[in-house]
Coordinates of N, CA, C and O in Angstrom, one line a residue:
M220 N 1.1 -1.2 0.1 CA -0.2 0.2 0.0 C 1.0 1.2 -0.1 O 1.5 1.7 0.6
K221 N 0.7 2.0 -0.4 CA 1.5 3.2 -1.1 C 0.7 4.6 -0.6 O -0.1 4.4 -1.7
A222 N 0.9 5.5 0.1 CA 0.6 6.7 -0.3 C 1.2 7.7 -0.5 O 2.6 7.2 0.3
V223 N 0.6 8.7 -0.5 CA 1.2 9.9 -1.7 C 0.3 11.1 -0.7 O -1.0 11.7 0.0
I224 N 0.8 11.9 0.7 CA 0.6 13.2 1.0 C 0.9 13.8 1.0 O 2.6 14.4 1.4
Q225 N -0.2 14.8 1.3 CA 0.3 16.2 0.6 C -0.6 17.6 2.1 O -1.7 17.0 2.1
R226 N -0.1 17.8 2.9 CA -0.2 19.3 3.2 C -0.4 19.9 3.6 O -0.2 20.9 2.0
V227 N -2.0 20.5 3.6 CA -2.6 21.3 2.6 C -3.4 22.6 3.8 O -3.7 22.1 4.7
S228 N -3.8 23.5 3.2 CA -4.0 24.8 3.4 C -6.0 24.4 3.3 O -6.5 25.0 3.9
K229 N -6.6 24.2 2.6 CA -7.2 23.4 0.8 C -7.6 22.8 0.4 O -6.4 22.3 -0.7
A230 N -7.9 21.6 0.5 CA -8.1 20.9 -1.2 C -9.4 20.2 -0.6 O -10.5 20.6 -0.1
S231 N -9.7 20.2 -2.4 CA -11.5 19.3 -2.7 C -11.3 18.2 -3.3 O -10.1 18.0 -4.5
V232 N -12.6 17.4 -3.9 CA -12.3 17.1 -4.6 C -13.5 17.2 -6.0 O -14.9 17.4 -4.7
T233 N -13.7 17.2 -7.0 CA -14.6 17.4 -7.7 C -15.8 15.9 -8.7 O -14.5 15.9 -9.3
I234 N -16.8 15.8 -8.7 CA -16.8 14.6 -9.7 C -18.2 15.2 -10.9 O -18.7 15.5 -9.8
D235 N -18.0 15.2 -11.6 CA -19.4 15.9 -12.4 C -20.2 16.8 -11.5 O -20.5 17.7 -12.6
Q236 N -19.1 17.8 -11.4 CA -19.4 19.1 -11.8 C -19.4 19.5 -10.0 O -20.8 20.2 -9.7
K237 N -19.7 18.3 -9.0 CA -20.4 19.1 -8.3 C -18.9 18.4 -7.2 O -18.6 16.9 -7.1
V238 N -19.1 19.4 -6.2 CA -17.9 19.2 -5.2 C -18.2 18.0 -4.2 O -19.5 17.9 -3.8
V239 N -18.0 17.0 -3.5 CA -17.7 15.7 -3.5 C -17.3 16.0 -1.9 O -18.1 15.0 -1.0
A240 N -15.5 16.5 -1.7 CA -15.2 16.6 -0.6 C -14.2 18.2 -0.5 O -14.1 18.3 -1.7
N241 N -14.4 18.2 0.9 CA -13.6 19.4 1.0 C -13.2 20.2 2.1 O -14.1 20.0 3.0
I242 N -12.0 20.6 2.3 CA -11.1 20.5 4.1 C -10.4 22.4 3.6 O -10.3 22.3 2.6
K243 N -10.2 22.1 4.6 CA -8.9 23.8 4.8 C -8.2 22.6 5.9 O -7.8 22.1 4.6
N244 N -7.2 22.9 7.1 CA -5.9 22.5 7.1 C -6.4 20.7 7.2 O -6.3 20.6 8.3
G245 N -5.2 20.5 6.8 CA -5.0 18.4 7.1 C -3.9 18.2 5.7 O -3.3 18.8 5.3
L246 N -4.7 17.0 5.2 CA -4.0 16.8 4.5 C -4.6 16.2 3.2 O -5.7 15.5 3.6
L247 N -4.0 15.2 2.5 CA -4.8 14.9 1.0 C -3.7 13.6 1.0 O -2.4 13.6 1.4
V248 N -4.4 12.7 0.6 CA -4.2 11.3 1.2 C -4.2 10.1 -0.6 O -5.8 10.0 -0.6
L249 N -3.2 10.6 -1.3 CA -3.5 9.7 -2.4 C -3.2 8.1 -1.8 O -2.1 8.3 -1.0
L250 N -4.2 7.5 -2.8 CA -3.9 5.7 -2.3 C -4.1 4.5 -3.1 O -4.4 4.7 -3.8
G251 N -2.5 4.2 -2.7 CA -3.0 2.9 -4.0 C -2.3 2.2 -2.9 O -2.2 1.7 -2.1
I252 N -3.1 0.9 -3.7 CA -3.4 -0.5 -3.3 C -3.0 -1.6 -4.7 O -3.8 -1.3 -5.8
V253 N -1.9 -2.4 -4.0 CA -1.9 -3.9 -4.0 C -2.8 -5.2 -4.6 O -2.6 -5.2 -3.0
D254 N -2.9 -6.0 -4.8 CA -3.1 -7.6 -4.3 C -2.6 -8.2 -3.0 O -3.4 -8.4 -2.5
Q255 N -0.8 -7.6 -2.4 CA -0.7 -8.2 -1.4 C -0.9 -7.4 -0.5 O -0.8 -7.8 1.5
D256 N -1.8 -6.5 -0.1 CA -2.6 -4.9 0.7 C -3.1 -6.1 1.7 O -4.0 -6.7 1.5
T257 N -2.6 -5.5 3.1 CA -3.6 -7.1 4.0 C -3.9 -5.3 5.0 O -3.2 -4.2 5.5
T258 N -4.9 -6.0 6.5 CA -5.0 -5.0 7.4 C -4.3 -4.4 7.8 O -4.0 -3.4 8.7
E259 N -2.9 -5.5 8.5 CA -1.5 -5.0 8.8 C -1.3 -3.6 8.4 O -0.8 -2.9 8.5
D260 N -1.3 -3.8 6.6 CA -0.7 -2.3 5.5 C -1.4 -1.5 6.2 O -0.9 -0.3 6.6
I261 N -2.7 -1.4 5.7 CA -3.9 -0.4 6.4 C -3.2 0.1 7.8 O -3.1 1.2 8.1
N262 N -3.6 -0.8 9.1 CA -3.3 -0.1 10.3 C -1.9 0.4 10.4 O -1.4 1.8 11.2
W263 N -1.0 -0.4 10.1 CA 0.7 0.3 10.0 C 0.7 2.3 9.3 O 1.0 2.9 9.5
L264 N -0.2 1.7 7.5 CA 0.1 2.7 7.5 C -0.6 4.3 7.3 O -0.7 5.2 7.8
V265 N -1.9 3.8 8.2 CA -3.3 5.7 8.8 C -1.7 5.5 10.3 O -2.7 6.2 10.5
N266 N -1.3 4.6 11.0 CA -0.8 4.9 12.3 C 0.1 6.5 11.8 O 1.2 6.8 12.9
K267 N 0.9 5.4 10.4 CA 2.1 6.2 10.0 C 1.6 8.1 10.0 O 2.5 8.7 10.2
I268 N 0.9 7.2 9.7 CA -0.2 9.4 8.7 C -0.1 9.8 9.7 O -0.6 11.2 9.8
A269 N -1.3 9.5 10.5 CA -1.8 10.4 11.0 C -0.9 10.0 12.6 O -1.0 11.9 13.3
N270 N 0.0 10.0 12.8 CA 1.3 10.6 13.7 C 2.2 11.5 12.7 O 3.2 11.1 13.7
C271 N 3.0 11.4 11.8 CA 4.1 12.1 10.9 C 4.0 13.5 11.7 O 3.5 13.9 11.2
R272 N 5.0 14.1 12.2 CA 5.1 15.5 12.2 C 5.2 16.2 11.2 O 6.2 16.2 11.1
I273 N 4.7 16.8 10.0 CA 5.2 17.9 9.6 C 3.8 19.1 8.8 O 4.1 19.6 8.6
F274 N 3.2 19.4 10.2 CA 2.5 20.3 10.7 C 4.1 21.2 11.5 O 4.1 21.0 13.0
N275 N 4.0 22.2 11.3 CA 4.0 23.7 12.0 C 3.9 23.5 13.8 O 2.3 24.3 13.8
D276 N 5.0 23.9 14.6 CA 4.7 23.8 16.3 C 4.3 25.7 16.2 O 4.3 26.5 14.8
D277 N 3.9 26.4 17.1 CA 4.4 27.3 17.5 C 5.5 28.2 16.9 O 5.5 29.3 17.0
N278 N 7.2 27.7 16.6 CA 8.2 27.3 16.6 C 8.5 27.7 14.6 O 9.9 27.7 14.3
Q279 N 7.5 27.4 14.8 CA 7.5 27.0 12.5 C 8.0 25.6 12.4 O 9.0 25.6 11.6
V280 N 8.0 24.6 13.6 CA 8.8 23.8 13.3 C 8.2 22.1 13.0 O 6.9 22.4 14.0
M281 N 8.2 21.6 12.0 CA 7.7 20.2 11.8 C 7.8 19.8 13.0 O 8.5 18.9 12.7
N282 N 6.5 20.1 13.7 CA 6.9 18.8 15.5 C 5.0 18.4 15.1 O 5.3 18.0 16.8
Q283 N 4.4 18.8 15.2 CA 3.3 18.6 14.7 C 2.1 17.8 13.9 O 2.8 18.2 12.8
S284 N 1.5 16.3 14.6 CA 1.2 15.8 13.5 C -0.3 15.8 13.2 O -0.8 16.8 13.7
L285 N -1.5 15.5 12.5 CA -2.5 15.8 11.6 C -3.4 15.5 13.0 O -4.1 15.9 13.6
I286 N -3.4 14.7 14.1 CA -3.7 14.4 15.4 C -3.4 15.8 16.2 O -4.9 16.1 17.1
D287 N -2.0 16.1 16.3 CA -2.0 17.5 17.0 C -3.5 18.5 16.8 O -3.7 19.5 17.7
I288 N -3.0 19.1 15.4 CA -3.2 20.0 15.2 C -5.3 20.4 14.7 O -5.8 20.5 14.3
N289 N -5.9 18.0 14.7 CA -7.1 18.4 14.5 C -6.9 18.5 13.9 O -8.6 18.9 13.1
G290 N -6.7 18.1 12.1 CA -6.6 18.1 10.6 C -7.2 16.9 10.3 O -8.6 16.4 10.2
D291 N -8.5 18.0 9.2 CA -9.0 17.0 8.6 C -8.3 16.4 7.3 O -7.5 16.9 7.3
V292 N -8.5 15.3 6.4 CA -8.0 14.9 5.9 C -9.4 14.5 4.8 O -11.0 14.1 4.6
I293 N -8.5 14.1 3.4 CA -9.6 14.0 2.0 C -8.1 12.6 1.8 O -7.6 12.5 1.4
V294 N -9.3 11.2 1.7 CA -8.1 10.6 0.9 C -9.4 9.8 -0.7 O -10.2 9.9 -0.7
V295 N -8.1 10.1 -1.2 CA -8.3 9.4 -2.8 C -7.8 8.2 -3.2 O -6.3 8.0 -3.3
S296 N -9.0 7.3 -4.0 CA -7.8 5.9 -4.1 C -7.1 6.6 -5.8 O -7.5 7.7 -6.5
Q297 N -6.1 6.2 -6.0 CA -5.6 6.7 -7.2 C -4.1 5.0 -7.7 O -3.0 5.0 -7.3
F298 N -4.5 4.3 -8.8 CA -4.4 3.3 -8.6 C -2.8 3.5 -8.9 O -2.1 2.5 -9.5
T299 N -2.1 4.1 -10.1 CA -1.7 4.9 -10.9 C 0.1 5.1 -10.0 O 0.9 5.1 -10.8
L300 N -0.4 5.6 -9.1 CA 0.6 5.1 -7.9 C 1.7 4.3 -8.0 O 3.4 3.9 -7.6
H301 N 1.4 2.8 -8.3 CA 2.1 1.7 -9.2 C 1.7 1.2 -10.4 O 1.9 0.2 -10.8
A302 N 2.3 2.7 -10.5 CA 2.8 2.7 -12.1 C 3.7 2.0 -13.0 O 5.2 2.1 -11.5
S303 N 4.3 1.1 -13.0 CA 5.2 0.8 -13.4 C 6.2 1.4 -15.1 O 5.2 1.3 -16.1
T304 N 7.3 1.9 -15.1 CA 7.7 2.9 -15.8 C 8.7 2.1 -16.9 O 9.8 2.6 -17.8
K305 N 9.3 1.4 -15.7 CA 10.3 0.5 -17.3 C 10.5 0.6 -18.8 O 11.5 0.6 -19.1
K306 N 9.1 -0.2 -19.7 CA 9.6 -0.4 -20.7 C 8.7 0.6 -20.9 O 7.3 1.0 -20.5
G307 N 9.7 1.4 -22.3 CA 8.2 2.4 -23.0 C 8.0 3.5 -22.8 O 8.5 3.5 -21.6
N308 N 7.0 3.7 -22.9 CA 6.4 5.1 -23.1 C 5.2 4.6 -22.0 O 4.6 5.9 -21.5
R309 N 4.6 4.4 -21.9 CA 3.3 3.9 -21.8 C 3.1 3.0 -20.5 O 3.9 2.4 -20.2
P310 N 3.3 4.0 -19.1 CA 2.8 3.3 -17.5 C 2.2 1.6 -17.9 O 0.6 2.1 -18.7
S311 N 2.3 0.7 -17.3 CA 1.6 -0.3 -16.9 C 1.5 0.4 -15.4 O 2.0 0.3 -14.3
Y312 N -0.3 -0.6 -15.2 CA -0.6 -0.6 -14.7 C -0.7 -2.3 -13.7 O -1.3 -1.9 -12.9
I313 N -0.1 -3.1 -13.6 CA -0.9 -4.0 -13.6 C -0.3 -5.2 -12.4 O -1.1 -5.7 -11.7
K314 N 0.3 -4.0 -11.5 CA 0.5 -4.5 -10.2 C -0.8 -3.4 -9.3 O -0.6 -4.3 -8.1
A315 N -1.3 -3.0 -9.9 CA -2.9 -2.4 -8.7 C -3.5 -3.0 -8.7 O -3.8 -3.7 -9.8
A316 N -4.0 -3.5 -7.3 CA -5.0 -4.0 -7.4 C -6.1 -4.0 -8.9 O -6.7 -3.3 -8.6
K317 N -6.4 -5.4 -8.2 CA -8.1 -4.9 -8.8 C -9.2 -4.6 -8.0 O -9.8 -4.3 -7.5
P318 N -10.3 -4.1 -8.7 CA -11.2 -3.6 -7.8 C -12.5 -4.4 -6.5 O -13.0 -4.0 -5.9
N319 N -12.7 -5.6 -6.9 CA -12.9 -6.9 -6.3 C -11.9 -6.6 -4.5 O -12.3 -6.5 -4.1
V320 N -11.0 -6.4 -5.4 CA -10.0 -6.0 -3.6 C -9.6 -5.1 -3.8 O -10.0 -4.9 -2.3
A321 N -9.2 -4.1 -4.0 CA -8.6 -2.8 -3.8 C -10.3 -2.0 -2.8 O -9.8 -1.3 -2.3
I322 N -11.0 -1.7 -4.1 CA -12.8 -1.3 -2.9 C -12.8 -1.8 -1.7 O -12.5 -0.4 -0.6
P323 N -13.0 -3.2 -1.2 CA -12.8 -3.2 0.3 C -11.7 -2.4 1.0 O -12.4 -2.0 2.0
L324 N -11.1 -2.4 0.9 CA -9.6 -2.0 1.8 C -9.2 -0.3 2.3 O -9.1 -0.6 2.5
Y325 N -9.3 -0.3 0.5 CA -9.8 1.6 0.4 C -11.0 1.9 1.6 O -10.5 2.9 2.2
H326 N -11.7 1.3 1.9 CA -13.1 1.4 2.4 C -12.3 1.2 3.9 O -13.6 1.9 5.2
Q327 N -12.0 0.0 4.4 CA -11.0 -0.7 5.6 C -10.2 0.5 5.8 O -10.3 0.7 7.1
F328 N -9.4 1.4 4.6 CA -8.8 2.4 5.3 C -9.1 3.9 6.3 O -8.6 3.8 6.7
V329 N -10.3 4.3 5.2 CA -11.0 5.2 5.7 C -11.6 4.8 7.3 O -11.6 5.7 7.6
S330 N -12.4 3.9 6.7 CA -12.8 2.8 8.5 C -11.9 3.5 9.8 O -11.7 4.0 10.5
Q331 N -10.2 2.7 9.1 CA -9.4 2.5 10.0 C -8.4 4.6 10.1 O -8.7 4.9 11.7
F332 N -9.3 4.9 9.9 CA -8.2 6.2 9.8 C -9.5 6.8 10.8 O -9.1 7.9 11.2
E333 N -11.1 7.0 10.4 CA -11.2 7.7 10.9 C -11.3 7.3 12.5 O -12.1 7.7 13.4
T334 N -11.7 5.8 13.1 CA -11.5 5.3 14.3 C -9.7 5.9 14.6 O -10.1 6.6 15.9
V335 N -8.7 6.0 14.2 CA -7.7 6.4 14.4 C -7.4 8.0 15.1 O -7.3 8.6 16.5
T336 N -7.8 8.5 13.8 CA -8.2 10.1 14.1 C -9.6 10.8 15.5 O -10.0 12.0 15.6
G337 N -10.6 9.8 15.3 CA -12.0 10.2 16.1 C -12.7 11.4 14.7 O -13.9 12.3 15.5
K338 N -11.9 11.5 13.5 CA -12.9 12.5 13.2 C -13.6 11.0 11.6 O -12.9 11.0 11.1
S339 N -14.3 12.4 10.8 CA -14.7 11.6 9.8 C -14.0 12.5 8.7 O -12.9 13.0 8.4
I340 N -13.6 11.1 7.7 CA -12.7 11.6 6.9 C -13.4 11.5 5.2 O -14.5 10.9 5.1
Q341 N -13.1 12.3 5.1 CA -14.2 13.3 3.3 C -12.8 12.1 1.8 O -11.5 12.0 2.2
T342 N -14.1 11.7 1.1 CA -13.3 10.6 0.0 C -13.8 11.1 -1.5 O -14.5 11.9 -1.5
G343 N -12.7 10.9 -2.4 CA -13.3 11.1 -3.3 C -14.5 9.6 -4.0 O -14.4 9.0 -2.3
E344 N -14.3 9.1 -4.7 CA -15.2 8.3 -5.1 C -14.1 6.4 -6.0 O -13.8 7.3 -7.0
F345 N -14.1 5.8 -5.6 CA -13.8 4.9 -6.2 C -14.3 4.9 -7.7 O -15.4 4.7 -7.3
G346 N -12.7 5.0 -8.0 CA -12.5 4.9 -10.3 C -13.8 6.0 -11.0 O -13.8 5.8 -11.5
A347 N -14.0 7.1 -10.0 CA -14.8 7.7 -10.9 C -13.8 9.3 -11.5 O -11.8 8.4 -11.3
D348 N -13.5 9.7 -12.0 CA -13.0 11.1 -12.7 C -13.1 12.2 -12.1 O -13.9 12.4 -12.1
M349 N -13.1 12.2 -11.4 CA -12.1 13.2 -10.1 C -11.5 14.6 -10.2 O -9.7 14.6 -11.4
K350 N -11.6 15.5 -9.8 CA -10.9 16.7 -10.2 C -10.7 17.2 -8.8 O -11.6 17.4 -8.4
V351 N -9.1 16.6 -8.1 CA -8.6 17.6 -7.3 C -8.2 18.6 -7.4 O -7.2 18.7 -8.0
E352 N -7.9 19.5 -6.4 CA -7.9 20.9 -6.2 C -7.1 20.6 -4.8 O -7.5 20.1 -3.7
L353 N -5.6 20.8 -4.5 CA -5.1 21.1 -3.3 C -3.9 22.9 -3.8 O -3.6 22.9 -4.7
L354 N -4.1 23.9 -2.3 CA -3.2 24.2 -1.7 C -2.5 23.4 -0.9 O -2.3 23.6 0.0
N355 N -1.2 23.5 -1.8 CA 0.1 22.3 -0.6 C 0.9 23.9 0.5 O 1.3 24.3 -1.2
D356 N 1.1 23.3 1.0 CA 1.5 24.0 2.2 C 2.5 24.1 2.9 O 2.9 22.7 3.2
G357 N 3.8 25.3 2.3 CA 4.7 24.5 2.6 C 5.9 24.9 1.2 O 6.1 25.2 1.4
P358 N 5.8 24.0 0.4 CA 5.2 22.4 0.3 C 5.7 21.2 0.5 O 6.6 21.7 1.1
V359 N 4.7 20.8 1.1 CA 5.0 19.3 2.2 C 4.1 18.0 1.4 O 3.1 17.9 1.3
T360 N 5.2 17.2 0.8 CA 4.8 16.3 0.3 C 5.7 14.7 0.8 O 7.4 14.7 0.6
I361 N 4.7 13.5 1.0 CA 5.7 13.2 1.5 C 5.5 11.2 0.8 O 3.8 11.8 0.8
I362 N 5.8 10.3 0.8 CA 5.3 8.7 -0.2 C 5.8 8.3 0.7 O 6.8 8.0 0.7
I363 N 5.0 7.6 1.2 CA 4.8 6.2 2.1 C 4.1 5.0 1.7 O 3.1 4.9 1.3
D364 N 5.6 3.6 2.5 CA 5.4 2.8 1.1 C 5.0 1.7 2.8 O 6.3 1.4 2.9
S365 N 4.1 1.7 2.4 CA 3.9 -0.2 3.7 C 4.6 -1.1 3.3 O 5.1 -1.8 4.4
K366 N 4.8 -1.7 2.2 CA 6.1 -2.4 2.4 C 7.2 -1.8 2.1 O 8.1 -2.7 1.7
N367 N 7.6 -0.8 2.6 CA 9.0 0.0 2.8 C 8.9 0.3 5.0 O 10.0 1.3 4.4
K368 N 8.4 -0.3 5.4 CA 8.1 -0.6 7.4 C 9.7 -0.5 7.9 O 9.5 0.5 9.0
E369 N 10.9 -1.3 7.1 CA 11.9 -1.4 8.1 C 13.0 -0.9 7.2 O 13.2 0.2 6.0

């Protein structure tokens, strides 16, 4: 399971010209899922993201977590995070989990995030053509892969 997390001042997701998610201070999480991902990957990744100290404290030092600042979150499914660009110029997405595997894991990820943060997590729509807007704060963008825990 791979996530790109972006610290944002604001972010939104629009589908068919309708805003389906909208946050202020917090994180936009782009989530890629592979067939081998498990509940263990979900738990590890959610805890890592929720507790990652990437928000500024009073001294303007990145020393606070999403939980510390009571920040908001949008989670967007993004199978292209697992693109392989080894051969040719057209990326291959063969590593990305098919919807029958990915959708339940995606929903479990969101549910676990709500449990850990105690907040409602906003989302895009799995498989939809989404327009994602954000104001990256910093900018701070971090890639976390649950397969690289050690």
